[in-house]
Short mmCIF file of C-alpha atoms in Angstrom, two decimals:
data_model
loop_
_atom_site.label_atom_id
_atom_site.label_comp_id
_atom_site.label_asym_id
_atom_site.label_seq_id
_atom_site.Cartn_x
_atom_site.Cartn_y
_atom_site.Cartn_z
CA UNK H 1 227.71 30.33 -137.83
CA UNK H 2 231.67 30.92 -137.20
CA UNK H 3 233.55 28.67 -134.55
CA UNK H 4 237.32 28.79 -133.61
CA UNK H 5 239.17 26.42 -135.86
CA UNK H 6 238.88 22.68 -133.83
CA UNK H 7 237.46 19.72 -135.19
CA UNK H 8 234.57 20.11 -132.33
CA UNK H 9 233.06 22.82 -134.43
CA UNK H 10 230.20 21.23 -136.55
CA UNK H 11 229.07 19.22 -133.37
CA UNK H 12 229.35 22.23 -131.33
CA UNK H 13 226.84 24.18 -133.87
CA UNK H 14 224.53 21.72 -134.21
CA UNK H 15 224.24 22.12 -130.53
CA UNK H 16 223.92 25.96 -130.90
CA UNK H 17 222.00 25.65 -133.49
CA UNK H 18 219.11 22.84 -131.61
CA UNK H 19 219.12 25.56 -128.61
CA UNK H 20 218.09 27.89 -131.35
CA UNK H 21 215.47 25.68 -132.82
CA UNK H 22 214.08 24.18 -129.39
CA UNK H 23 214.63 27.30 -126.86
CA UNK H 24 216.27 26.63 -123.91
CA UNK H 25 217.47 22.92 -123.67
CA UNK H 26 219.11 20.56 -120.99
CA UNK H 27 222.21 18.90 -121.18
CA UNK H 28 220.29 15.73 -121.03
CA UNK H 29 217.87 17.07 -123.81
CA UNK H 30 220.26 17.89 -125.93
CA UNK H 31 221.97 14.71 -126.01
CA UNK H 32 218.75 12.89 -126.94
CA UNK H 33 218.06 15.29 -129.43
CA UNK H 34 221.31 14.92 -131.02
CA UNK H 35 222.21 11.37 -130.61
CA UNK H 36 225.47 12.50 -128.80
CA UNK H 37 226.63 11.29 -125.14
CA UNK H 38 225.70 13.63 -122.34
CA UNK H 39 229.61 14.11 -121.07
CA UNK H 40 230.04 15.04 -125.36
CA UNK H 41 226.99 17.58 -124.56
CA UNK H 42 228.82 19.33 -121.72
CA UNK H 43 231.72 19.66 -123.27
CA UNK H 44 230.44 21.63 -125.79
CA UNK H 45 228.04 23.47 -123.32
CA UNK H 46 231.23 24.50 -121.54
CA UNK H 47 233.07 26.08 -124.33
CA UNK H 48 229.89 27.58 -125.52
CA UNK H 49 229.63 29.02 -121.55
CA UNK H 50 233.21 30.26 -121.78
CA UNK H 51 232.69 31.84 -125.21
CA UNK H 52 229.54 33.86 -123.86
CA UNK H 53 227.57 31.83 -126.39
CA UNK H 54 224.69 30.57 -124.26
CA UNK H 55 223.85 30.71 -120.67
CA UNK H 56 222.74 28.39 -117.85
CA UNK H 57 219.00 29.01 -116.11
CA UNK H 58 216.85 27.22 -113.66
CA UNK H 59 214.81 24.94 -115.91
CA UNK H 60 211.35 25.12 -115.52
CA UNK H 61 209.44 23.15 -113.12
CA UNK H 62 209.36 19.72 -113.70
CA UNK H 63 212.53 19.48 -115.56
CA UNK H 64 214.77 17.23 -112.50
CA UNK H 65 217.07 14.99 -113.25
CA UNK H 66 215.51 12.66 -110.48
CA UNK H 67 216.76 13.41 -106.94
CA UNK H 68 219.20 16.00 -106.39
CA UNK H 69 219.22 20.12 -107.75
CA UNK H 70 216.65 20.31 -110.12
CA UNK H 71 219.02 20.56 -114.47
CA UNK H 72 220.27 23.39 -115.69
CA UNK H 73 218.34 24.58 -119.20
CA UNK H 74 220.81 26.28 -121.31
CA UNK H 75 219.92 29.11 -123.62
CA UNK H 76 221.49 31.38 -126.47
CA UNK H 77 222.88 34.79 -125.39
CA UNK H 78 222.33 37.90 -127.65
CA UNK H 79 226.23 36.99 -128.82
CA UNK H 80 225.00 33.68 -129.37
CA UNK H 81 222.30 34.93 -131.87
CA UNK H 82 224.75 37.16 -133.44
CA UNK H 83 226.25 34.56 -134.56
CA UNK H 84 223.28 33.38 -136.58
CA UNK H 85 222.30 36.60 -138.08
CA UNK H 86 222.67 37.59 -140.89
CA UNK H 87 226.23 39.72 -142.32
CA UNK H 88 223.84 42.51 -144.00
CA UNK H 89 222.58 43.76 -140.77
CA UNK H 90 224.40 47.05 -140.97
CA UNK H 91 223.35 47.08 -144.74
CA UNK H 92 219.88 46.35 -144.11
CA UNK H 93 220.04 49.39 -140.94
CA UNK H 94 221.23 52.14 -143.28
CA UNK H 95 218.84 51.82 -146.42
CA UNK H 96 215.59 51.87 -143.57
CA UNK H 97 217.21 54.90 -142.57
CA UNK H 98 217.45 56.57 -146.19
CA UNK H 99 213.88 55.22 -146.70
CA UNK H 100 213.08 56.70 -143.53
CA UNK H 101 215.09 60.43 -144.51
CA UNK H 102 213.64 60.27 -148.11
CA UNK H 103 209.94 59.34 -147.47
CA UNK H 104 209.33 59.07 -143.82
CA UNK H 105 207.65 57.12 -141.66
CA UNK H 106 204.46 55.79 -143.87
CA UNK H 107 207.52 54.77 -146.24
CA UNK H 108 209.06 52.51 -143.41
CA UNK H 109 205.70 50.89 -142.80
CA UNK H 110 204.86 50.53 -145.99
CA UNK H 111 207.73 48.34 -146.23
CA UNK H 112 207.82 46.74 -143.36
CA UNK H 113 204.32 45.47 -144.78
CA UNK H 114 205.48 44.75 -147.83
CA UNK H 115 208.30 42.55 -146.06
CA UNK H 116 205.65 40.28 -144.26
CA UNK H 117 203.54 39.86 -147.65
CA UNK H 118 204.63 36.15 -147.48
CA UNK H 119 202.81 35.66 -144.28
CA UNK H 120 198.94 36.02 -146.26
CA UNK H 121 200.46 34.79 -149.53
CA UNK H 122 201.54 31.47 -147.97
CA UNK H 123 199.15 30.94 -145.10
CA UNK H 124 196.66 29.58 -147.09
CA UNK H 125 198.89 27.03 -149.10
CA UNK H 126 200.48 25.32 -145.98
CA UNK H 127 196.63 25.18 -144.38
CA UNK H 128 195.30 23.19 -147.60
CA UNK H 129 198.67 21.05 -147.71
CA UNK H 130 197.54 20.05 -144.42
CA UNK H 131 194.16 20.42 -143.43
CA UNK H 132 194.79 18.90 -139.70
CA UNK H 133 196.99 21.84 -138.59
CA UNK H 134 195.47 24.48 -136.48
CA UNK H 135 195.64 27.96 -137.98
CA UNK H 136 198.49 28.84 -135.56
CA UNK H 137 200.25 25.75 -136.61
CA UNK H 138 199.91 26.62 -140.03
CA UNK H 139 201.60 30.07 -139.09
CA UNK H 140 204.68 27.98 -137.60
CA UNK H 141 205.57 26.37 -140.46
CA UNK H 142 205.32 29.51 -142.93
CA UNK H 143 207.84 31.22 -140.16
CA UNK H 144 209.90 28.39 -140.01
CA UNK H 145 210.01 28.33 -143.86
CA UNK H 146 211.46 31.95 -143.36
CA UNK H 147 214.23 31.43 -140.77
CA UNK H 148 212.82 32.03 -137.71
CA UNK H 149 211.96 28.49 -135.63
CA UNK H 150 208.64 29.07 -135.13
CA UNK H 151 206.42 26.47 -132.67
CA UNK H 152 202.89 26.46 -130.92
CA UNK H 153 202.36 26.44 -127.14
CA UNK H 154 198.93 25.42 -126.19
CA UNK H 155 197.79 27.00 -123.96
CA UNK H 156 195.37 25.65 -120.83
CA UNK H 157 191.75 25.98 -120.65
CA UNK H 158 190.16 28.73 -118.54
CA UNK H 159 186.86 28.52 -117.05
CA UNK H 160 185.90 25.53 -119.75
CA UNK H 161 186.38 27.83 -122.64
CA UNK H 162 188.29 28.08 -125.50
CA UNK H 163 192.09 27.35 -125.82
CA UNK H 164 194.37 30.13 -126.32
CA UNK H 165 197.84 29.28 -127.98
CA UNK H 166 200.54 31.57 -128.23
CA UNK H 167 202.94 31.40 -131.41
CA UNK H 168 206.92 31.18 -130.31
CA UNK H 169 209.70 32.16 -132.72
CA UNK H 170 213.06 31.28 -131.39
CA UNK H 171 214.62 33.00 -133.82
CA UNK H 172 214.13 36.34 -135.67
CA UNK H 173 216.52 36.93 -138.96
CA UNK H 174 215.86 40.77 -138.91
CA UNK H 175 216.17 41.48 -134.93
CA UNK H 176 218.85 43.95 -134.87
CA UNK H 177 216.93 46.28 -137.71
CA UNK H 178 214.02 45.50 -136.13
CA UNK H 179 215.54 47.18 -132.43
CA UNK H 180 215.62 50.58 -134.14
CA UNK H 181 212.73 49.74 -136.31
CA UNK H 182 209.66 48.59 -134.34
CA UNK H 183 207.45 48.91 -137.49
CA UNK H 184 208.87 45.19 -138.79
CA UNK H 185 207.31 43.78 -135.52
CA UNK H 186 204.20 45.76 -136.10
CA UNK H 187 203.87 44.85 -139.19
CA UNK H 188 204.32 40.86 -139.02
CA UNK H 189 201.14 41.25 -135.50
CA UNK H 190 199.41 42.69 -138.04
CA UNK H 191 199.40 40.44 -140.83
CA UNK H 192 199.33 37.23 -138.05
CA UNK H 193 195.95 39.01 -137.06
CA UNK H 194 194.70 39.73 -140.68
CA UNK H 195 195.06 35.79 -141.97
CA UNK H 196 193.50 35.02 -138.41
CA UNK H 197 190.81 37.11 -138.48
CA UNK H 198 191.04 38.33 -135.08
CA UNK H 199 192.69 40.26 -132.45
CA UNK H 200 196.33 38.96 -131.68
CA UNK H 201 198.63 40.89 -128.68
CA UNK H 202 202.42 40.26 -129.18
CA UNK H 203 203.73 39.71 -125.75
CA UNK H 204 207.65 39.92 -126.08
CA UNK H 205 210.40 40.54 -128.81
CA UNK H 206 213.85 39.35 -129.48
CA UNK H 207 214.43 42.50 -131.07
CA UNK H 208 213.60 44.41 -127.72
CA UNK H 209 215.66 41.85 -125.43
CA UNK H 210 213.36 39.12 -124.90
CA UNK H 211 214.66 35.53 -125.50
CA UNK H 212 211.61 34.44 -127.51
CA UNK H 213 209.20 36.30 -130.01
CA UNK H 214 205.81 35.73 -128.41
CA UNK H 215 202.59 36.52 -130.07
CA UNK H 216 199.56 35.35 -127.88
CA UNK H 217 196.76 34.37 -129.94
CA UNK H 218 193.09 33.94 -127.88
CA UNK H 219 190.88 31.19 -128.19
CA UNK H 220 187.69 31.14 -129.68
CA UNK H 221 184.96 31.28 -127.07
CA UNK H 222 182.93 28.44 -126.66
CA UNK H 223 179.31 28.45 -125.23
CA UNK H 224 177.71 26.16 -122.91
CA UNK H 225 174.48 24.52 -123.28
CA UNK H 226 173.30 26.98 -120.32
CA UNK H 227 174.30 30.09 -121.97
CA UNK H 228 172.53 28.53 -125.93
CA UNK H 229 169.65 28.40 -123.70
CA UNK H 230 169.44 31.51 -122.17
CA UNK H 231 169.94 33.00 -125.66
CA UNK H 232 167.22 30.97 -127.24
CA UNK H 233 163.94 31.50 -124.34
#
């Protein structure tokens, strides 16, 4: 990631670069996060404001800085995650499209597929490293491994069943190839559903303009002593 030339500049990426990691952050989270005073934390939030860098949102609820207007949560523009992406973007655009002129469209998904292998290669590694992450978790960390600052969000019980948890990726190293090719997105839901063994939606897309990759991934239903009785008389 490039900055203008100032000696602020590794402080001011490691700020980027937590936004990236975390999502959108507060000031005051931020500083915590970083060790750094919150007036340091503003400064660079400023500059990274007036560079078009990141912008300022309602944080969610809950999120107050005591009395007053509830914080600001600051989050990475599309400039912002240019500048994390990688320089062969262009590159990487122009041989999908020869592979797509030379051997059509089963030759972009078949590597698009072939892209994602390390999802089922390394699934099963990070689960018997450690046995106490939840399948989803496990996912997190082999994204992660690849670049993209991936996390779990629990999601809250409905009706007493299962939990639901959607996997979050922050980041996504391939989203401007993926904009004009979709089939990279289809092809990682797919292979998230195949080491899962069940039926996964993805809900949003950097690639397509959304701030975080979301992949919602239902819980496993649970039944009541009730309905294990009706099924057993």
């Amino acid at each position: 990631m490039e900055f203008d030339g100032t000696h602020d500049q590794p402080t001011r990426e490691r700020v980027a670069r937590s936004i990236l990691v975390n999502g959108p952050s507060t000031a005051a989270a931020l500083a915590e996060r970083l060790a750094l005073t919150p007036a340091a934390v503003r400064r660079h939030l400023d500059q990274l404001l007036e560079e078009g860098a990141v912008e300022a949102r309602e944080a969610r609820i809950g999120a107050h800085r005591g009395r007053g207007r509830p914080a600001k949560a600051f989050a990475l523009t599309e400039t912002g995650r240019d500048r994390f992406d990688q320089q062969y973007d262009d590159l990487a655009v122009q041989a999908l499209r020869f592979v797509a002129e030379t051997g059509g469209e089963d030759a972009v998904r078949q590597f698009s597929r072939r892209r994602v292998a390390f999802i089922q290669e390394r699934f099963e590694g990070v689960r018997q490293a450690d046995p106490s992450l939840s399948p989803a978790e496990v996912l997190a960390e082999v994204f992660t491994a690849q670049g993209y600052a991936a996390s779990v969000r629990h999601l809250p019980l409905v009706d007493g069943r299962g939990v639901g948890e959607q996997l979050c990726q922050q980041h996504c190293p391939v989203a401007h190839v993926a904009h004009e090719f979709p089939q990279l997105c289809e092809a990682e839901t797919e292979a998230i559903s195949r080491v899962l063994g069940r039926h996964v939606q993805r809900l949003a897309t950097i690639a397509h303009g959304d701030g975080v990759c979301t992949t919602c991934i239902p819980g496993q239903p649970t039944t009541t002593a009730n309905e294990k009785e009706r099924v057993t008389s």
